[in-house]
Each structure stands twice: as C-alpha cells, then as structure tokens.
Amino acid sequence: MTPPVLAIIGAGSTGKAAALTAVASGLEVHLFDRFPIDLPPTDGIRSHHWTAVWGLFAGPRVAASCDDLPVILEPDAVLLAHGATDPTVPFPGSTLPGVITGTGILTLLQRWHLLPARRFTIIGSGPRGQHVSEVLKHAGGEVSLMVDVSEIRSFEVTGRGQVEHARLHGRTVETDMVVIALEPAPDLTFAAMAECELTFDTQQSHWRVSRDSQCRTTNRQIWIAGGAAGAHASADSAAEGAYAAAAIAASFLLVDTSAVERIRPTSIPEDSPGSQSAVSPGRVRQPWIPQSTAPIDMRAPRPAMAGDVNSSGRLCVCRCEEVTAAQIDAAITAGASSLNDLKRRTRAGMGLCQGAYCLNVMAQMLSEALNIPLSDLTPMTLRPPVGGITLQALAASSPALGPD
Amino acid sequence: MNQKLGECHMVQGHNPLRLDSGQNASINVVPFTCDGNPLEGREGEPLAVALLAAGIRVFRTMPESGEPRGGFCFTGRCADCLMIVNGVSGTRACMTPIREGMQVETQHGLGGSIPELTQ
C-alpha cells in the first residue's frame, strides 16, 4: 500500500517536528518552505527549499513555485505550519525603507546572522517588543526609542527616501531602522483560501482558524498547528506540530489514537466528554453578495483619485496597493460596510500579500467608523496567487491545476 | 551621508555587522552586480540580506506614488523587496538565493515592459 501523502506548509519549528513525527508514523511527507530547510535528509521526507506556496485549492491541491518552476502536489492531507504574521499599524513614514517587521528583524539576526544597522526604534512595548529589544541589544544594536502602540498617533518617521529620524511626542531621535513588534497573530491566508471556518478570538482580538481537538479545520483535509493557529512560544509550536502529525496519521488509521493522546500539548485542550467537537460542520464560502447598504457607484471617482497620494503625513494602510487611511475613510463615508466592500472599492487587501499586513488595520478602521464590534466583521476574501508568480510558472502549472 | 553608486544608494554610517564573521570557514563569497555596481554576497543567502550587508536598502519604487521601498518582512510575505533579477521583474529579493554573477536592478513601478509580449 502506498502511504498517504501529507503536505506541510512551512518548515519552522512546527513544520519540522510535524515532518519527523509524520514520517515515523508512516506518512509520506512533502515539506515546503520559502527558505532552505535545515533538516537532515530523511527517508520519506521530500524538502522543497526556496519554494513559495501561492495557492491552496480544493482536492486538496497545493500550488507552489521554485525558481520559476511550478510545483503542484495533490496530497491526501495538508498541515498549515507557516507560522504567524505581524500585525501592523499605520504611522507617517511607515513605508520608508528601514521600517521592518518583528519577524523580519529576528529573521535577519537569527537566521542570516546580520545586524543590518545599529540604532533601532521599536514599536510595541509588550512581550514581543521586549523580546526583539533584547535580541537586538545582545547582537550589538542600540534601542534608541520604544513606542507603545497607544502612542502611535504621536509618532512619525521621517527621512530622505529612507528612515533617518523617529519623532515621538515632538521629541526627535536619530534612528536607522524602525521595527514593528506587536504581538504576532495567526496568518489566515491559506486557511481562508481553502474555505476553512474562521472565528474571532475576542480575548486576543484577532481572527483565528477554527480547529478541533485534533488540530483539524472545518475543511476536513486541512489541519493547522503552531503560530499559524495562534500558538505563541516555539516550544508549543514544535509540540503542536508533532501532535498534529500524529493526529493526521491516526485519521488514516496508521497509528492508534491513544498514541496521539500521549503527546497532546497543553495548548490544545481535549474535548470534554459528551461535548460536541469545538468545530462546527464545514461552512462553504458565501457567494458574492454586495453587503453595502449603499449601492456602489462605479462612475464615482475611485477614492485614490480624490485622495492625498503624495501629501506628506499620509498614512499607508495597504502597502501592496498603496491605499491610504484617507482613502479607506472616504470609502467608508461613501457607504462601504464590510471588509470585502472596502477591498472592492479601494483595492486594499487585493495585492501580493493578500491582506497579511492590512486586514487588522482595515478591520479596526471599519469597526470604529461604524461602531460595530470586530467580531461582527468577516475578513475579506483571500485569493491566489499569494506573493506573485510569473506568467511562465502559472502557464506551466495549468495542466496540473486543470481548467478551474 | 549617501554615496551615489550608479543607481543604487549605498548608505554610510549604518555599519551593518555580520554576526558570524570568522566562525564559518565554509562561507563562499560570490560576486554579483546591483544596477551595474560590483558587490559581493555569500552564496546561498538571500539577495536582500547581501544588499543590506552592503548598505543598500532601497529595493524598488512604487507604481503609483513612486515612493521608495526596501524589505519589510524578509520572509517572502510582503511585496516590498521586488527587484529585477537577471531580467525578471517582480522577483522577491528576500527569497532569491545569491548566485555568482547575478545581475540585479532596482525595480521601478512594475519593472518595465515584458519582452516576450512586446516583440
């Protein structure tokens, strides 16, 4: 019998632990990562280095590309282990070269062993900001300014074409880089694309992917673990990865469920006896229905045209499509009442990152403007390709992807 | 103080620091160019890392506003580090491994015409 094939997206601590457990449990593993995968060669694990997954389709089918060559896989199960994303916050100068995410600076320091500059400003005074500050200082960097997110409206970054100064409450410091180090949030992109149900976590104030006590999402072929699902510590992530892989093996009857229970991490609670699984039956993505109460006037100028594109002090919300806070405000004033509506009117969230860095800001703005709780909003539809793909690679993928 | 080098700007004073210098004897330093300027990187590291180490951090300018961008996420997730690599525009510098002789250009807007379609 050929073993069931598991595709693991992301080879961080979650993905690597999952791969090793999965292969030991009798699954065949394909492990995808955008960077080189530091796992010794192991029978049964095929590592796809420098490979960007750009789509997750029904089947399931995983679509990726490496060096412009397509990689299309039809596995029996998918484990999302791609980790978290960094919530951002708009401030004047937030798009200047030298502004970087918390994950970005940690990647440069810890993975590539590069301290890219010496003087840093850190946005975020919580655990993440403190952690980034410690790692930077240990590497020889200097933290010239820490900004709490509550002070963000008194904060700006200026410079001639790149970060040179940071100003808080009117006090200016020279700085080389600005790190946005807010607490990481689950990256919803691939789960949303695969139509997994999302729930709003009111405690953490972010969306996460619904999963049952076996790490399984409402799309029954897709599991999720680690930072992608909201785990914080990397120890939790590795334990979740191993557990999810064992649960997947058990779903194919390769291992006994008691073996899975033995490695259940504390971050994944057991179902209480008699209770329903935490996950409701799969929800199919809603059809395209304009949710706005006001009709969309297609002849009206796009907010971009009425906006403040080159004025100083503008706030960028969507980095990919260059959509400003003023344009988002204008679209809400014009009647946008859902995140999908905002996306259609402004293009915010339509770019290469598919909302990874603008979803939380758009949701916050809409929630405040319309005075509705965040939990009443639904994230905008996220679509392939994520991160972009050349036409050449797309064309080469199409035979394997079929007419859909 | 910035020194203009062809097109790409090399920043002086940031003093980027390789944290593992002298530790790893297996590092293979390879030449590449950015906007025609000769640079060196470590074989197998991302282009974006080699550029930052060389003091270069403007990777592209945006299609609509023309504003400069450098790397933001360095994990292949955002689109701030798109450059033209060996003639291919829209290439993410953070997840393109440096190879000997690689020709890199700052990307302006969408990176110019598409030769195969305009011929």
mmCIF file of C-alpha atoms in Angstrom, chain A residues 34-36 50-52 67-68 88 94-101 103-104 107-109 112-118 139 161-163 176-177 180 187 189 302 304 309-310 314 316 319-322 352-353 356-357 386-388 390-392, chain B residues 1-2 9 11 13-20 42 44-46 48-50 52-53 57-60 62-80 82 88-90 92 94-99 114 116-117:
data_model
loop_
_atom_site.group_PDB
_atom_site.id
_atom_site.type_symbol
_atom_site.label_atom_id
_atom_site.label_comp_id
_atom_site.label_asym_id
_atom_site.label_seq_id
_atom_site.Cartn_x
_atom_site.Cartn_y
_atom_site.Cartn_z
ATOM 1 C CA ARG A 34 10.373 29.784 1.299
ATOM 2 C CA PHE A 35 13.885 29.355 2.720
ATOM 3 C CA PRO A 36 16.349 26.448 2.881
ATOM 4 C CA TRP A 50 13.144 28.174 -1.521
ATOM 5 C CA THR A 51 9.625 27.213 -2.603
ATOM 6 C CA ALA A 52 6.736 29.622 -2.217
ATOM 7 C CA ASP A 67 12.904 29.284 -9.323
ATOM 8 C CA ASP A 68 10.035 29.897 -11.762
ATOM 9 C CA THR A 88 0.975 46.415 11.599
ATOM 10 C CA SER A 94 5.651 53.540 7.823
ATOM 11 C CA THR A 95 6.576 52.589 4.243
ATOM 12 C CA LEU A 96 10.061 54.134 4.270
ATOM 13 C CA PRO A 97 12.916 51.696 3.627
ATOM 14 C CA GLY A 98 14.245 50.785 7.066
ATOM 15 C CA VAL A 99 10.824 50.082 8.616
ATOM 16 C CA ILE A 100 10.699 46.335 9.207
ATOM 17 C CA THR A 101 8.511 43.750 10.975
ATOM 18 C CA THR A 103 9.691 38.682 12.305
ATOM 19 C CA GLY A 104 11.847 40.455 9.715
ATOM 20 C CA THR A 107 14.974 36.523 10.683
ATOM 21 C CA LEU A 108 17.895 38.762 9.727
ATOM 22 C CA LEU A 109 19.560 38.356 13.124
ATOM 23 C CA TRP A 112 21.072 35.136 8.455
ATOM 24 C CA HIS A 113 23.303 36.441 11.265
ATOM 25 C CA LEU A 114 23.162 40.018 10.068
ATOM 26 C CA LEU A 115 22.724 43.096 12.251
ATOM 27 C CA PRO A 116 21.575 45.402 9.440
ATOM 28 C CA ALA A 117 22.144 48.712 11.287
ATOM 29 C CA ARG A 118 22.944 49.998 14.767
ATOM 30 C CA ALA A 139 23.615 41.392 18.860
ATOM 31 C CA GLY A 161 13.932 58.278 0.953
ATOM 32 C CA GLN A 162 14.629 56.080 3.978
ATOM 33 C CA VAL A 163 14.398 56.024 7.768
ATOM 34 C CA ASP A 176 18.467 53.716 11.348
ATOM 35 C CA MET A 177 15.583 51.271 11.477
ATOM 36 C CA ILE A 180 7.014 46.997 14.236
ATOM 37 C CA ASP A 187 -1.803 34.142 9.366
ATOM 38 C CA THR A 189 -4.329 33.393 4.207
ATOM 39 C CA ARG A 302 -12.025 55.867 -7.138
ATOM 40 C CA ALA A 304 -7.454 57.014 -4.966
ATOM 41 C CA VAL A 309 -1.423 60.329 -2.698
ATOM 42 C CA ASN A 310 1.663 62.491 -2.439
ATOM 43 C CA ARG A 314 -0.243 60.357 4.821
ATOM 44 C CA CYS A 316 -0.494 53.925 4.288
ATOM 45 C CA ARG A 319 1.350 48.579 1.391
ATOM 46 C CA CYS A 320 0.932 46.444 -1.741
ATOM 47 C CA GLU A 321 -1.715 48.555 -3.464
ATOM 48 C CA GLU A 322 -0.659 51.886 -1.885
ATOM 49 C CA LEU A 352 0.558 40.373 -3.369
ATOM 50 C CA CYS A 353 0.373 39.808 0.394
ATOM 51 C CA ALA A 356 -1.464 39.826 5.699
ATOM 52 C CA TYR A 357 -0.433 43.357 6.709
ATOM 53 C CA VAL A 386 -0.239 34.898 -2.771
ATOM 54 C CA GLY A 387 3.098 36.609 -3.234
ATOM 55 C CA GLY A 388 3.001 36.642 -7.008
ATOM 56 C CA THR A 390 5.409 34.652 -13.129
ATOM 57 C CA LEU A 391 3.127 34.020 -16.084
ATOM 58 C CA GLN A 392 5.648 31.402 -17.181
ATOM 59 C CA MET B 1 25.751 60.578 4.138
ATOM 60 C CA ASN B 2 24.820 58.725 0.987
ATOM 61 C CA HIS B 9 22.362 54.111 -2.972
ATOM 62 C CA VAL B 11 24.238 54.179 2.956
ATOM 63 C CA GLY B 13 27.044 55.007 8.841
ATOM 64 C CA HIS B 14 24.591 52.159 9.460
ATOM 65 C CA ASN B 15 27.546 49.808 9.939
ATOM 66 C CA PRO B 16 25.788 46.552 9.125
ATOM 67 C CA LEU B 17 27.516 43.771 11.010
ATOM 68 C CA ARG B 18 27.942 40.102 10.086
ATOM 69 C CA LEU B 19 27.414 38.387 13.423
ATOM 70 C CA ASP B 20 29.141 35.151 12.442
ATOM 71 C CA ARG B 42 27.533 34.892 0.414
ATOM 72 C CA GLY B 44 23.079 30.779 -0.843
ATOM 73 C CA GLU B 45 21.988 33.703 1.302
ATOM 74 C CA PRO B 46 19.053 35.806 0.113
ATOM 75 C CA ALA B 48 18.069 41.068 0.270
ATOM 76 C CA VAL B 49 20.489 40.083 3.032
ATOM 77 C CA ALA B 50 23.530 40.630 0.824
ATOM 78 C CA LEU B 52 21.542 45.120 3.425
ATOM 79 C CA ALA B 53 25.016 43.909 4.377
ATOM 80 C CA ARG B 57 18.192 49.203 1.328
ATOM 81 C CA VAL B 58 16.127 50.795 -1.415
ATOM 82 C CA PHE B 59 14.985 47.846 -3.498
ATOM 83 C CA ARG B 60 12.144 49.276 -5.550
ATOM 84 C CA MET B 62 6.168 52.025 -6.210
ATOM 85 C CA PRO B 63 3.995 52.155 -9.354
ATOM 86 C CA GLU B 64 1.532 54.790 -8.142
ATOM 87 C CA SER B 65 3.371 57.112 -5.737
ATOM 88 C CA GLY B 66 6.924 56.476 -6.894
ATOM 89 C CA GLU B 67 7.971 56.235 -3.247
ATOM 90 C CA PRO B 68 10.948 54.038 -2.372
ATOM 91 C CA ARG B 69 10.587 50.710 -0.571
ATOM 92 C CA GLY B 70 13.047 48.311 0.998
ATOM 93 C CA GLY B 71 12.439 44.956 2.599
ATOM 94 C CA PHE B 72 9.675 44.919 5.216
ATOM 95 C CA CYS B 73 9.017 41.294 6.248
ATOM 96 C CA PHE B 74 12.142 39.475 4.944
ATOM 97 C CA THR B 75 10.119 36.245 4.973
ATOM 98 C CA GLY B 76 8.598 36.226 1.485
ATOM 99 C CA ARG B 77 5.271 37.524 2.730
ATOM 100 C CA CYS B 78 5.095 41.213 1.742
ATOM 101 C CA ALA B 79 5.996 42.684 -1.636
ATOM 102 C CA ASP B 80 8.346 45.480 -0.645
ATOM 103 C CA LEU B 82 10.541 43.190 -5.534
ATOM 104 C CA VAL B 88 12.904 39.072 -14.391
ATOM 105 C CA SER B 89 10.886 41.799 -12.652
ATOM 106 C CA GLY B 90 8.790 41.208 -9.562
ATOM 107 C CA ARG B 92 11.371 38.850 -4.197
ATOM 108 C CA CYS B 94 14.338 38.146 0.345
ATOM 109 C CA MET B 95 13.801 34.663 -1.060
ATOM 110 C CA THR B 96 16.149 34.671 -4.025
ATOM 111 C CA PRO B 97 19.425 32.951 -3.202
ATOM 112 C CA ILE B 98 22.543 34.831 -4.310
ATOM 113 C CA ARG B 99 24.344 33.161 -7.173
ATOM 114 C CA ILE B 114 7.625 42.288 -20.749
ATOM 115 C CA GLU B 116 8.109 38.279 -24.770
ATOM 116 C CA LEU B 117 4.850 40.198 -25.145
#
